Short mmCIF file of C-alpha atoms and ligand atoms in Angstrom, two decimals:
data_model
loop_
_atom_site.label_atom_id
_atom_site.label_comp_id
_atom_site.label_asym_id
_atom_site.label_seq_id
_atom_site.Cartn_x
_atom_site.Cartn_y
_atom_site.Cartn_z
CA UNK A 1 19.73 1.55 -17.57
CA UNK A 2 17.29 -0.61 -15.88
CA UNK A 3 13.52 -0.31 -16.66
CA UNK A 4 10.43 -0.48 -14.07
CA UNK A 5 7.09 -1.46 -15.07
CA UNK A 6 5.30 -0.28 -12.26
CA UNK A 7 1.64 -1.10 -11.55
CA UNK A 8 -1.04 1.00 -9.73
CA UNK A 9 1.54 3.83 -9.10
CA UNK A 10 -0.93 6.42 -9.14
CA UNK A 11 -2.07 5.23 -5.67
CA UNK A 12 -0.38 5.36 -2.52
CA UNK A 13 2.46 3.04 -1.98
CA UNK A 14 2.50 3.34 -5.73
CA UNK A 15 3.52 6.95 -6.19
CA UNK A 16 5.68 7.01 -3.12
CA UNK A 17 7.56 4.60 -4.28
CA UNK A 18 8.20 6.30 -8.00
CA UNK A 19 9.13 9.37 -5.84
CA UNK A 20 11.49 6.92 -3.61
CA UNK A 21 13.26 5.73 -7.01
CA UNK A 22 13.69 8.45 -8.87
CA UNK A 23 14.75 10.64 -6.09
CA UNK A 24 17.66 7.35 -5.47
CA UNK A 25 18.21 6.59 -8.82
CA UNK A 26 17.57 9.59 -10.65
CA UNK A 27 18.52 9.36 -14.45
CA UNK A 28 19.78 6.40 -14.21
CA UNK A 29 16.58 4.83 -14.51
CA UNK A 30 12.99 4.42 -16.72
CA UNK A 31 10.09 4.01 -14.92
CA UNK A 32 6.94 3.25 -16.86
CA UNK A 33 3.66 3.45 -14.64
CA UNK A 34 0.82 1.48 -15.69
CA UNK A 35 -2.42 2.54 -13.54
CA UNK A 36 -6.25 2.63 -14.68
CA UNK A 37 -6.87 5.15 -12.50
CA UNK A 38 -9.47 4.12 -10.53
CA UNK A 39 -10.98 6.13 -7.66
CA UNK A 40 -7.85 5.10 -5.83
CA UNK A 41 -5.46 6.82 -8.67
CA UNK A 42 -4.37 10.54 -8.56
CA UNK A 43 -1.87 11.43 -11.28
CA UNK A 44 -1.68 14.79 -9.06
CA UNK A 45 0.65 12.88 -7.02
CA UNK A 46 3.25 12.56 -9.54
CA UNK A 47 3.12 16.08 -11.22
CA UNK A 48 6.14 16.67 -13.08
CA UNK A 49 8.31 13.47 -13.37
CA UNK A 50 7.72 13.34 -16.75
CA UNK A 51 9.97 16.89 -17.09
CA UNK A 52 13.10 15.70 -14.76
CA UNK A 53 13.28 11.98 -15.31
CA UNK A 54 12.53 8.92 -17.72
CA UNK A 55 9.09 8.66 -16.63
CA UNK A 56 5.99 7.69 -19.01
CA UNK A 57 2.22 7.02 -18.46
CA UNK A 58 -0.06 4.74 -19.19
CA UNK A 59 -3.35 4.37 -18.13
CA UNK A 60 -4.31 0.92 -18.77
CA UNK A 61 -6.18 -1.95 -16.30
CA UNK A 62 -4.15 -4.72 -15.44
CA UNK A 63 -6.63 -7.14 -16.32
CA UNK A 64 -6.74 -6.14 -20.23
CA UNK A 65 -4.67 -8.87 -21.73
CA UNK A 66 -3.80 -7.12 -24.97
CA UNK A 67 -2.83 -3.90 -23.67
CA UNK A 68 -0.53 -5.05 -20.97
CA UNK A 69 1.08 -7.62 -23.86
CA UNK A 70 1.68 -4.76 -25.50
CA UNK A 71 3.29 -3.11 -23.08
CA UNK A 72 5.71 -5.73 -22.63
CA UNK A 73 6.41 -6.09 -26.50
CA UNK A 74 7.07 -2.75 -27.24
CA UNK A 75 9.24 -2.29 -24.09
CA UNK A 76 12.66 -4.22 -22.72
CA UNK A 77 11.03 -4.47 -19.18
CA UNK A 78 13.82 -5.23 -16.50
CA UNK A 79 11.59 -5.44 -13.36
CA UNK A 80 7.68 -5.58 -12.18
CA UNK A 81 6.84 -4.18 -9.37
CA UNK A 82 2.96 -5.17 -8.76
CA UNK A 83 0.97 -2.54 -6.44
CA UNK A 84 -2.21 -2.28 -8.48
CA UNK A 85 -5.20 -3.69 -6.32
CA UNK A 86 -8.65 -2.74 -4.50
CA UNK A 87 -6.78 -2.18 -1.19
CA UNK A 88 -9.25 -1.38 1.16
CA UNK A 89 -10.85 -4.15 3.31
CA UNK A 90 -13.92 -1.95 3.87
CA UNK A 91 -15.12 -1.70 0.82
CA UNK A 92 -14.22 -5.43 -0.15
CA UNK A 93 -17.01 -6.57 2.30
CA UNK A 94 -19.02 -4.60 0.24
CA UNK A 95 -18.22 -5.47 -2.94
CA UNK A 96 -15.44 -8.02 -3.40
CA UNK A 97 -15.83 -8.84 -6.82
CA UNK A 98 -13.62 -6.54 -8.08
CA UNK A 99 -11.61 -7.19 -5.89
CA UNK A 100 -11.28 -10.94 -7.59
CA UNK A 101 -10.99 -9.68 -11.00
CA UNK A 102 -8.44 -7.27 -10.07
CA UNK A 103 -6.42 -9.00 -7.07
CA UNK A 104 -6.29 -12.61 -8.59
CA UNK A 105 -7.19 -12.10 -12.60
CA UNK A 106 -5.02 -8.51 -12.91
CA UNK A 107 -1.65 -10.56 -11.13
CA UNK A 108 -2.38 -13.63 -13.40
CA UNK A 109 -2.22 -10.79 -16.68
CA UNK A 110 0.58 -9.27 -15.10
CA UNK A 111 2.13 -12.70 -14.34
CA UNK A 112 1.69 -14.58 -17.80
CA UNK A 113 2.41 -11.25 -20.21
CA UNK A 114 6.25 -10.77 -18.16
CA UNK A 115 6.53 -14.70 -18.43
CA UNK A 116 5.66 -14.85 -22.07
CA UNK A 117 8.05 -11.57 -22.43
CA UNK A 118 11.03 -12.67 -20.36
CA UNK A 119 10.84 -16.87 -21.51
CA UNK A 120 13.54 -18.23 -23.44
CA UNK A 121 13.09 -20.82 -25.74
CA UNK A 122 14.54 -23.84 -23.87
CA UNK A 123 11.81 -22.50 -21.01
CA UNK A 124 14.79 -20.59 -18.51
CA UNK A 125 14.54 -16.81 -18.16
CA UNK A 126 16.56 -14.08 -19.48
CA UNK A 127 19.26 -12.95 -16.90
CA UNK A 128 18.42 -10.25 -14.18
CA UNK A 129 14.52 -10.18 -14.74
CA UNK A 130 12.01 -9.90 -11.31
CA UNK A 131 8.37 -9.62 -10.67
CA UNK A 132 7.84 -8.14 -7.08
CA UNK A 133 4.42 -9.35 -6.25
CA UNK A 134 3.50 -6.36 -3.50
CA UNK A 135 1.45 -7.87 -0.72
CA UNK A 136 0.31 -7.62 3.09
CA UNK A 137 0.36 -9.09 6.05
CA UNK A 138 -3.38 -9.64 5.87
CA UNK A 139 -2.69 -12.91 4.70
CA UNK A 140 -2.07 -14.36 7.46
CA UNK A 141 -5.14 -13.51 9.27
CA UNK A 142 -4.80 -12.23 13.23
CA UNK A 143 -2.48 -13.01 16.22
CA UNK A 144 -4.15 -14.05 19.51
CA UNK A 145 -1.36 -14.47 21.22
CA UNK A 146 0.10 -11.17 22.07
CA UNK A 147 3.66 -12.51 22.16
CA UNK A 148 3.23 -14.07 19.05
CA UNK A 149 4.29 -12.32 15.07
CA UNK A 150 3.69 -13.29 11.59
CA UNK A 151 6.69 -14.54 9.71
CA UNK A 152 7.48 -15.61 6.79
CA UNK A 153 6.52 -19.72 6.93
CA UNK A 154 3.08 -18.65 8.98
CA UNK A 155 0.70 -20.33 7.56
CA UNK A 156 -1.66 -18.17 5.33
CA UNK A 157 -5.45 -17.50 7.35
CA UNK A 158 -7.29 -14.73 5.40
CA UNK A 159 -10.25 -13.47 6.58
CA UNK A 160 -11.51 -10.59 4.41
CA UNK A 161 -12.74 -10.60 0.86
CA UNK A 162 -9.49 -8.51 0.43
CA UNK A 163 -7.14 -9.94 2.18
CA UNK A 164 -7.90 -13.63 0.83
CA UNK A 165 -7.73 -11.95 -3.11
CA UNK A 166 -4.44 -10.85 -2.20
CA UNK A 167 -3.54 -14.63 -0.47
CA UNK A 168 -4.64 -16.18 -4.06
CA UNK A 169 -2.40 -13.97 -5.84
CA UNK A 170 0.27 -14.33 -3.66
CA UNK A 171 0.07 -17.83 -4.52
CA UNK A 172 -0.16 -17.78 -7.94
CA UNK A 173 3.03 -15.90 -7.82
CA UNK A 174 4.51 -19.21 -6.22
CA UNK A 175 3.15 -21.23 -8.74
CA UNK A 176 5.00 -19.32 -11.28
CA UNK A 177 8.17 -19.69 -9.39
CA UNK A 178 7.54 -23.21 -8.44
CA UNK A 179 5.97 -24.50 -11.74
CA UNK A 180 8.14 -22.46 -14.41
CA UNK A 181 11.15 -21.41 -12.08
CA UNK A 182 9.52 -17.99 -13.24
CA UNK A 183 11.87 -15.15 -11.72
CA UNK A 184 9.31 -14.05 -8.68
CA UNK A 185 9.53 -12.43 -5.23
CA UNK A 186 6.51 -11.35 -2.63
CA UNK A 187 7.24 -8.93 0.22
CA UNK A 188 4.27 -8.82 2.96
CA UNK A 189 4.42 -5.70 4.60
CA UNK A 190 2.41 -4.03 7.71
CA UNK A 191 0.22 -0.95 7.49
CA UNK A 192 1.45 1.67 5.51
CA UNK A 193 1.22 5.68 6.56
CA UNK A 194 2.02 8.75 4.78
CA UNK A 195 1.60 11.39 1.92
CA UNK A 196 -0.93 10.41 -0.82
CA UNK A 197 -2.75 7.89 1.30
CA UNK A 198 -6.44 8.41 0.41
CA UNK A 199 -9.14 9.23 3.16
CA UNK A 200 -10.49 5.89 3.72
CA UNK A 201 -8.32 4.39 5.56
CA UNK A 202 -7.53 5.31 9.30
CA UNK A 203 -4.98 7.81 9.46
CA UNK A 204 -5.65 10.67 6.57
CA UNK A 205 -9.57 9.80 7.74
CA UNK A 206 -8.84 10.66 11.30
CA UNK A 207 -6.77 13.92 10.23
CA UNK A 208 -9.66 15.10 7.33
CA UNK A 209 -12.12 14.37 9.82
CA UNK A 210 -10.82 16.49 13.15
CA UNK A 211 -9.72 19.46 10.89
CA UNK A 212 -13.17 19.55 9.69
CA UNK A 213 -14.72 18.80 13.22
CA UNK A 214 -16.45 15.73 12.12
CA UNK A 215 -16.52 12.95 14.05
CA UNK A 216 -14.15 10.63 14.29
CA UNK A 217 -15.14 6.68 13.72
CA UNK A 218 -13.68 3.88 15.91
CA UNK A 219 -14.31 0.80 14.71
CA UNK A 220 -15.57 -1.51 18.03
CA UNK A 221 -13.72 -1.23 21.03
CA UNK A 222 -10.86 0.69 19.44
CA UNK A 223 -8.21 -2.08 20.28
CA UNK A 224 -7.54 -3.87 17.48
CA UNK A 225 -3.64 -3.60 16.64
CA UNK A 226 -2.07 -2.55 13.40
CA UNK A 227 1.77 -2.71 12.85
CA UNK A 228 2.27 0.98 11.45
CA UNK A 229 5.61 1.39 9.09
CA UNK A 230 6.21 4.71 7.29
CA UNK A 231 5.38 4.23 3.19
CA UNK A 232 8.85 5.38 2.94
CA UNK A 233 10.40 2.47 4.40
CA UNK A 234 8.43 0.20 2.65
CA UNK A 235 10.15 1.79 -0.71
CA UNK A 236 13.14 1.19 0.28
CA UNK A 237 12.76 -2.52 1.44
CA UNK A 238 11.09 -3.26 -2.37
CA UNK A 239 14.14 -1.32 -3.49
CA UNK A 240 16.53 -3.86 -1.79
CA UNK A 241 14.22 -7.22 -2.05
CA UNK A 242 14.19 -5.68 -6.30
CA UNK A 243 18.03 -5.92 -6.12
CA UNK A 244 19.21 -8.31 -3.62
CA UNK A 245 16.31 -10.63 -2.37
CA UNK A 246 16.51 -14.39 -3.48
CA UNK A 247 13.88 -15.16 -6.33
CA UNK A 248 11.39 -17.31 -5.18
CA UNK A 249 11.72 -16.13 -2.02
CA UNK A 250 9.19 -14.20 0.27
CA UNK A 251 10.40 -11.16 2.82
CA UNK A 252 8.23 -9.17 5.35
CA UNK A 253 8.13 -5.94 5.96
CA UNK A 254 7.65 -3.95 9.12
CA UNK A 255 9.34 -1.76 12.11
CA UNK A 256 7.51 -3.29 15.10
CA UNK A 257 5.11 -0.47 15.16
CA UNK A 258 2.45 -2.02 17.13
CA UNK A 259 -0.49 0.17 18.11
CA UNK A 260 -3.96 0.13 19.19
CA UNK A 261 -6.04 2.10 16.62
CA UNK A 262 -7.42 4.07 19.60
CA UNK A 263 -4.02 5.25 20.77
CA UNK A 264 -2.95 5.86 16.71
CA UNK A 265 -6.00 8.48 17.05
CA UNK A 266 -4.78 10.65 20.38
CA UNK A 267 -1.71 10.81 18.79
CA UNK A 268 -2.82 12.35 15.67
CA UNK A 269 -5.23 14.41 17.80
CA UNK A 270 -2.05 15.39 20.29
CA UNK A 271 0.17 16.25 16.91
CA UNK A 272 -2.71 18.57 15.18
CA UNK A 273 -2.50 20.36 18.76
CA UNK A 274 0.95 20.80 18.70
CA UNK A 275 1.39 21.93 15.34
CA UNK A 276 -1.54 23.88 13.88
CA UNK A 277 -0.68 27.84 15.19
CA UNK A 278 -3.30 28.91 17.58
CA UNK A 279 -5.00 31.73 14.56
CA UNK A 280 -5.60 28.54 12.08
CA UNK A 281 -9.63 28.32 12.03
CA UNK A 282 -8.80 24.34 11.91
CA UNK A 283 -7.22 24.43 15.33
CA UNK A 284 -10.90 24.85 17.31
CA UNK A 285 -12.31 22.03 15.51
CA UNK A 286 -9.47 19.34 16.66
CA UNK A 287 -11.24 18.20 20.05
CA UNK A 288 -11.42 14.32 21.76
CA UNK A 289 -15.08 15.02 21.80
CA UNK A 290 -15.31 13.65 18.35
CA UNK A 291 -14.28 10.06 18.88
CA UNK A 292 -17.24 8.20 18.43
CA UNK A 293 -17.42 4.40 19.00
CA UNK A 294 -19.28 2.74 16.04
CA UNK A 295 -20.42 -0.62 14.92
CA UNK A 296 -17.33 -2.95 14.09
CA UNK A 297 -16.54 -3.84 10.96
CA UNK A 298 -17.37 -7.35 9.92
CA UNK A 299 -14.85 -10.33 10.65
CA UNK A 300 -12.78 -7.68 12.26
CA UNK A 301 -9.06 -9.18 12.68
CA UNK A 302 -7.63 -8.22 15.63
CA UNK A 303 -4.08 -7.83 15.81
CA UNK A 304 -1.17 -7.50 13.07
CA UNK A 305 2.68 -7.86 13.84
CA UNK A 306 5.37 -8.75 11.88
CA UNK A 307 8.67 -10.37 12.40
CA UNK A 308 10.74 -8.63 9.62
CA UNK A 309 14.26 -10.47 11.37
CA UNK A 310 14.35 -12.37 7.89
CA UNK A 311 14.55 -8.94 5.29
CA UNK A 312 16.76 -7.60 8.14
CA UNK A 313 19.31 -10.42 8.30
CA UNK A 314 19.93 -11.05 5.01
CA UNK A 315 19.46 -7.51 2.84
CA UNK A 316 20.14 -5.27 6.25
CA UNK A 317 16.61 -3.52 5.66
CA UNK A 318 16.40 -1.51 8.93
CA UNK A 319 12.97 1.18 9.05
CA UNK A 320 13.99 4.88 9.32
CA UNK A 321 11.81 6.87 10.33
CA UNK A 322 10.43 6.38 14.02
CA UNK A 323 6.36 6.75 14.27
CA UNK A 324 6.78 9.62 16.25
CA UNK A 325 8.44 11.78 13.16
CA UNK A 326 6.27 9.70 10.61
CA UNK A 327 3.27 10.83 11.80
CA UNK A 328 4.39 14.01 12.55
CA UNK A 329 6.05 14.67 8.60
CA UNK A 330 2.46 12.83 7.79
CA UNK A 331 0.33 15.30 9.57
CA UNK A 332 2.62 18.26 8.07
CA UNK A 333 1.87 16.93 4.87
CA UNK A 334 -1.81 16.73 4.88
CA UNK A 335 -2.23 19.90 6.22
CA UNK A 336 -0.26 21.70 3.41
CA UNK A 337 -2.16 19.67 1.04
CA UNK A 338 -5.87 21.07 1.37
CA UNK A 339 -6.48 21.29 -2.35
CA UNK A 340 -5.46 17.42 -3.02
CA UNK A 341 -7.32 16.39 0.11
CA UNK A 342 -10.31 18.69 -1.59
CA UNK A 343 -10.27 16.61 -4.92
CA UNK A 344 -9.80 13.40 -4.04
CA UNK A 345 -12.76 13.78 -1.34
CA UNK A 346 -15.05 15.47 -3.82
CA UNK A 347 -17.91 13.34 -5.77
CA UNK A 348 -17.81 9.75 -5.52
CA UNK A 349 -16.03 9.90 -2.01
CA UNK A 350 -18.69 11.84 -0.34
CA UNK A 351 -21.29 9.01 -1.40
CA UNK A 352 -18.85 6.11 -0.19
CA UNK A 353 -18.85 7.76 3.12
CA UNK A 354 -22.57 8.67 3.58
CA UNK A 355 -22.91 4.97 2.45
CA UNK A 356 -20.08 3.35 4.57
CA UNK A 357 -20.97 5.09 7.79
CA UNK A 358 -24.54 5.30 7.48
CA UNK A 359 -26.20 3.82 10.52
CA UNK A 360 -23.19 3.12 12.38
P1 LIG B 401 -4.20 2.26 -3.37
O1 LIG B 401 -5.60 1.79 -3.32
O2 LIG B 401 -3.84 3.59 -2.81
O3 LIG B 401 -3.70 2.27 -4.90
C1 LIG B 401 -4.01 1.26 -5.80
C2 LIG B 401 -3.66 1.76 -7.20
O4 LIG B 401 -3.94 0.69 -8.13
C3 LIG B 401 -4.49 2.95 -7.66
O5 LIG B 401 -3.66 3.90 -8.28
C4 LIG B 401 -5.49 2.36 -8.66
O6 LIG B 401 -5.87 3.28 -9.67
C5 LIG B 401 -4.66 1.21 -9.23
N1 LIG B 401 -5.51 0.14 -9.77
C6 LIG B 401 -6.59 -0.46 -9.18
N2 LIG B 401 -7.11 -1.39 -10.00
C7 LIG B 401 -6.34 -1.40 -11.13
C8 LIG B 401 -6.36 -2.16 -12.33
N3 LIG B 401 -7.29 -3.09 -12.54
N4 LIG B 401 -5.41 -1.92 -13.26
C9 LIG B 401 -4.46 -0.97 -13.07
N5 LIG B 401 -4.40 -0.21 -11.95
C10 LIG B 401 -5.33 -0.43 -10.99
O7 LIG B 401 -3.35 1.10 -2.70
P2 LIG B 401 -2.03 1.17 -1.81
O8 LIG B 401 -2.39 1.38 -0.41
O9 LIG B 401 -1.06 2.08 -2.47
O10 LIG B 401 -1.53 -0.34 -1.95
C11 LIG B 401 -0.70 -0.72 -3.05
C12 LIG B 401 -0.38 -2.20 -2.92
O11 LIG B 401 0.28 -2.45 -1.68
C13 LIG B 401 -1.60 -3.11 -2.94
O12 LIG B 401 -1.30 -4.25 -3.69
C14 LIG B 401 -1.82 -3.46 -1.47
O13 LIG B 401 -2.42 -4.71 -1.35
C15 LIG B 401 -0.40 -3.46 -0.96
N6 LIG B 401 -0.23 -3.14 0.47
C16 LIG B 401 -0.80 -2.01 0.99
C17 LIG B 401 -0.59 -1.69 2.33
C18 LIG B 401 -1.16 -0.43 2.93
O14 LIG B 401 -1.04 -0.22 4.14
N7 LIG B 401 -1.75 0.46 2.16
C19 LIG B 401 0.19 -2.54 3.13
C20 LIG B 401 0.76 -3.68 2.56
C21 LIG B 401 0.55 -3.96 1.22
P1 LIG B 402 -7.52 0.61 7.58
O1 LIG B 402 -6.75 1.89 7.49
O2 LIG B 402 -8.76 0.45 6.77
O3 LIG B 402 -6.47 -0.56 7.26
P2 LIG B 402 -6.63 -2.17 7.40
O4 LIG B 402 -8.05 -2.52 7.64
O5 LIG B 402 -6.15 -2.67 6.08
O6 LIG B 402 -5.73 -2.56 8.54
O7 LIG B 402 -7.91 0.35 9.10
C1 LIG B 402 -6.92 0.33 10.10
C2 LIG B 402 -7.61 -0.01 11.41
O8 LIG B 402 -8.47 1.07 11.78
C3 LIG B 402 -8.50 -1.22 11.32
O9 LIG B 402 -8.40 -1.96 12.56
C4 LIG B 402 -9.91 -0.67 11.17
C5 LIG B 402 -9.83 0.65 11.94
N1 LIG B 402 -10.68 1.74 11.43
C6 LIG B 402 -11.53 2.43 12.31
O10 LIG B 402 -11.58 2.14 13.52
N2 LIG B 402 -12.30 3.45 11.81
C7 LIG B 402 -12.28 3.80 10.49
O11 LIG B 402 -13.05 4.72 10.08
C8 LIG B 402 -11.40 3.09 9.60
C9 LIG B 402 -11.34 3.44 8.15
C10 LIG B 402 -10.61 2.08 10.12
#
């Protein structure tokens, strides 16, 4: 039986992809979830593993040095699969200090306890072990050239506080490999959609919003492109990089989903149309009126798009889900799930959003 230690799966890639594993592997696998829970952690979304499958708990930050030591010592950790991080680029233009200290400080922790637990003493590794660093393709900055895609040997150009915390970690993970021949792997993947994403970021903000009738913020001229892949599909390509990729190696991730984020919002205004019944008190609210231009966000990169021919060709990753069911299982799924979209909005979220959209 192997064991996970999985980081940050309390958030949303995170707990999607504990879902994704045990719903594959079932018994057959331990998964031990190490999360702080910050405001980006809901243990709501994981309600229950802990009665149908090997599944344990632990809150604990990535960046505490002892604790995550621990971890490793009192557990025969088979793989790491690193998802904890401040994710959202917004807020790292406010504040991206944290997003240092837990980006680039929590991956070096996470980095040096698995190489001190997995190290032989000759300096090789014990057999089978992997550390999938999870990353984005906000590393390597923005594509002018509309015929043009990030791949693999693109040169890293970050431009955010964010995505330049998650560069330097991605690098220290080649450091490891390249230094120790430590038993590392990186995927880059596009934007992520789905259940469990937290309100804000574009797609459960846009749906929470035009239930509730509030407006509905477009960032500049609307046009900036994101490469949209279904959080499912994402799962499944760490799945296969976890079992088959080539350590040291780096794979992207994406379904050449490329969208303007002004188009991403008809759609999900077009899909609430179509599915909300015509007695639900939400339905009246969902109007076009509410798209409201607003100040761009700072340093604003303009267009994602990856090349994923690499994972394809060698593992046979291939994206299931086309955007048109994504978003439609995606709106579903927010719409059944008032209560969690309640709780994770209440308190501190209310405050970020006054704050974040104040003036624009
Ligand atoms: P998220 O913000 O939803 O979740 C992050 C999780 O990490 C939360 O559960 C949070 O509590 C936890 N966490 C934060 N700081 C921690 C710390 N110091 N110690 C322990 N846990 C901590 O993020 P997400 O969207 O699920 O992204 C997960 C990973 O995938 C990130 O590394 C992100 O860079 C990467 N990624 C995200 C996307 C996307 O579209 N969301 C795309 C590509 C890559
Ligand atoms: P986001 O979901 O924050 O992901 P990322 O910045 O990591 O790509 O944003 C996706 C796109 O949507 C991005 O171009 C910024 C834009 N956006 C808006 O126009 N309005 C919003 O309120 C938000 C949150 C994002």
């Amino acid at each position: 039986m192997k064991t996970y230690l999985v980081t940050g799966g309390a958030g949303f890639i995170g707990s999607n992809f504990i879902h994704y594993m045990f719903g594959k592997y079932g018994k057959d696998i331990r998964i031990i979830n190490v999360d702080a829970l910050t405001y980006a952690g809901n243990l709501e979304n994981l309600e229950g593993l802990d009665k149908e499958y090997d599944y344990i708990f632990i809150k604990a930050d990535i960046r505490d040095k002892k604790r995550i030591s621990k971890i490793f010592e009192e557990n025969d950790i088979d793989f790491v699969v690193n998802f904890a991080a401040e994710s959202h680029v917004d807020r790292s233009i406010e504040n991206p200090e944290i997003f240092v200290e837990t980006n680039v400080l929590g991956t070096l922790i996470m980095l040096n306890s698995a190489k001190a637990a997995w190290e032989n003493e000759d300096g090789s590794f014990k057999e089978g072990k992997r550390f999938l660093h999870v990353s984005t393709d906000e590393v390597y900055g923005s594509l002018s050239d509309p015929e043009d895609y990030f791949y693999e040997d693109t040169p890293y150009d970050p431009h955010s506080p964010y995505s330049a915390s998650k560069a330097s970690s991605d690098f220290l993970v080649k450091a490891y490999v390249d230094t120790y021949h430590f038993p590392g792997v990186i995927t880059n993947c596009s934007n992520n959609y789905g259940p469990f994403q937290f309100p804000e970021k574009l797609i459960p903000l846009i749906i929470n919003n035009a239930l509730h009738g509030k407006n509905l913020p477009v960032y500049g001229d609307g046009k900036n492109v994101r490469d949209w892949l279904y959080v499912d599909d994402h799962c499944k390509g760490i799945d296969m990089v976890l079992s088959n990729g080539r350590i040291g190696e780096k794979y992207n991730i994406g379904g050449h989903n490329e969208k303007q984020n002004i188009e991403i919002i008809h759609i999900i205004l077009d899909t609430l149309r179509e599915i909300l019944p015509d007695d639900d008190p939400r339905k009246k609210n969902v109007s076009d009126d509410l798209i409201t231009f607003v100040t761009d966000r700072k340093g604003h990169d303009r267009r994602y798009a990856i090349a994923p021919d690499k994972i394809r060709k060698e593992l046979s990753w291939e994206p299931e889900t086309a955007f048109k069911d994504g978003i439609k299982k995606t709106v579903k799924w927010y719409l059944s799930h008032e209560e969690w979209m309640a709780h994770v909005t209440s308190g501190d979220y209310q405050s970020y959003y006054e704050k974040m959209y104040e003036g624009r």
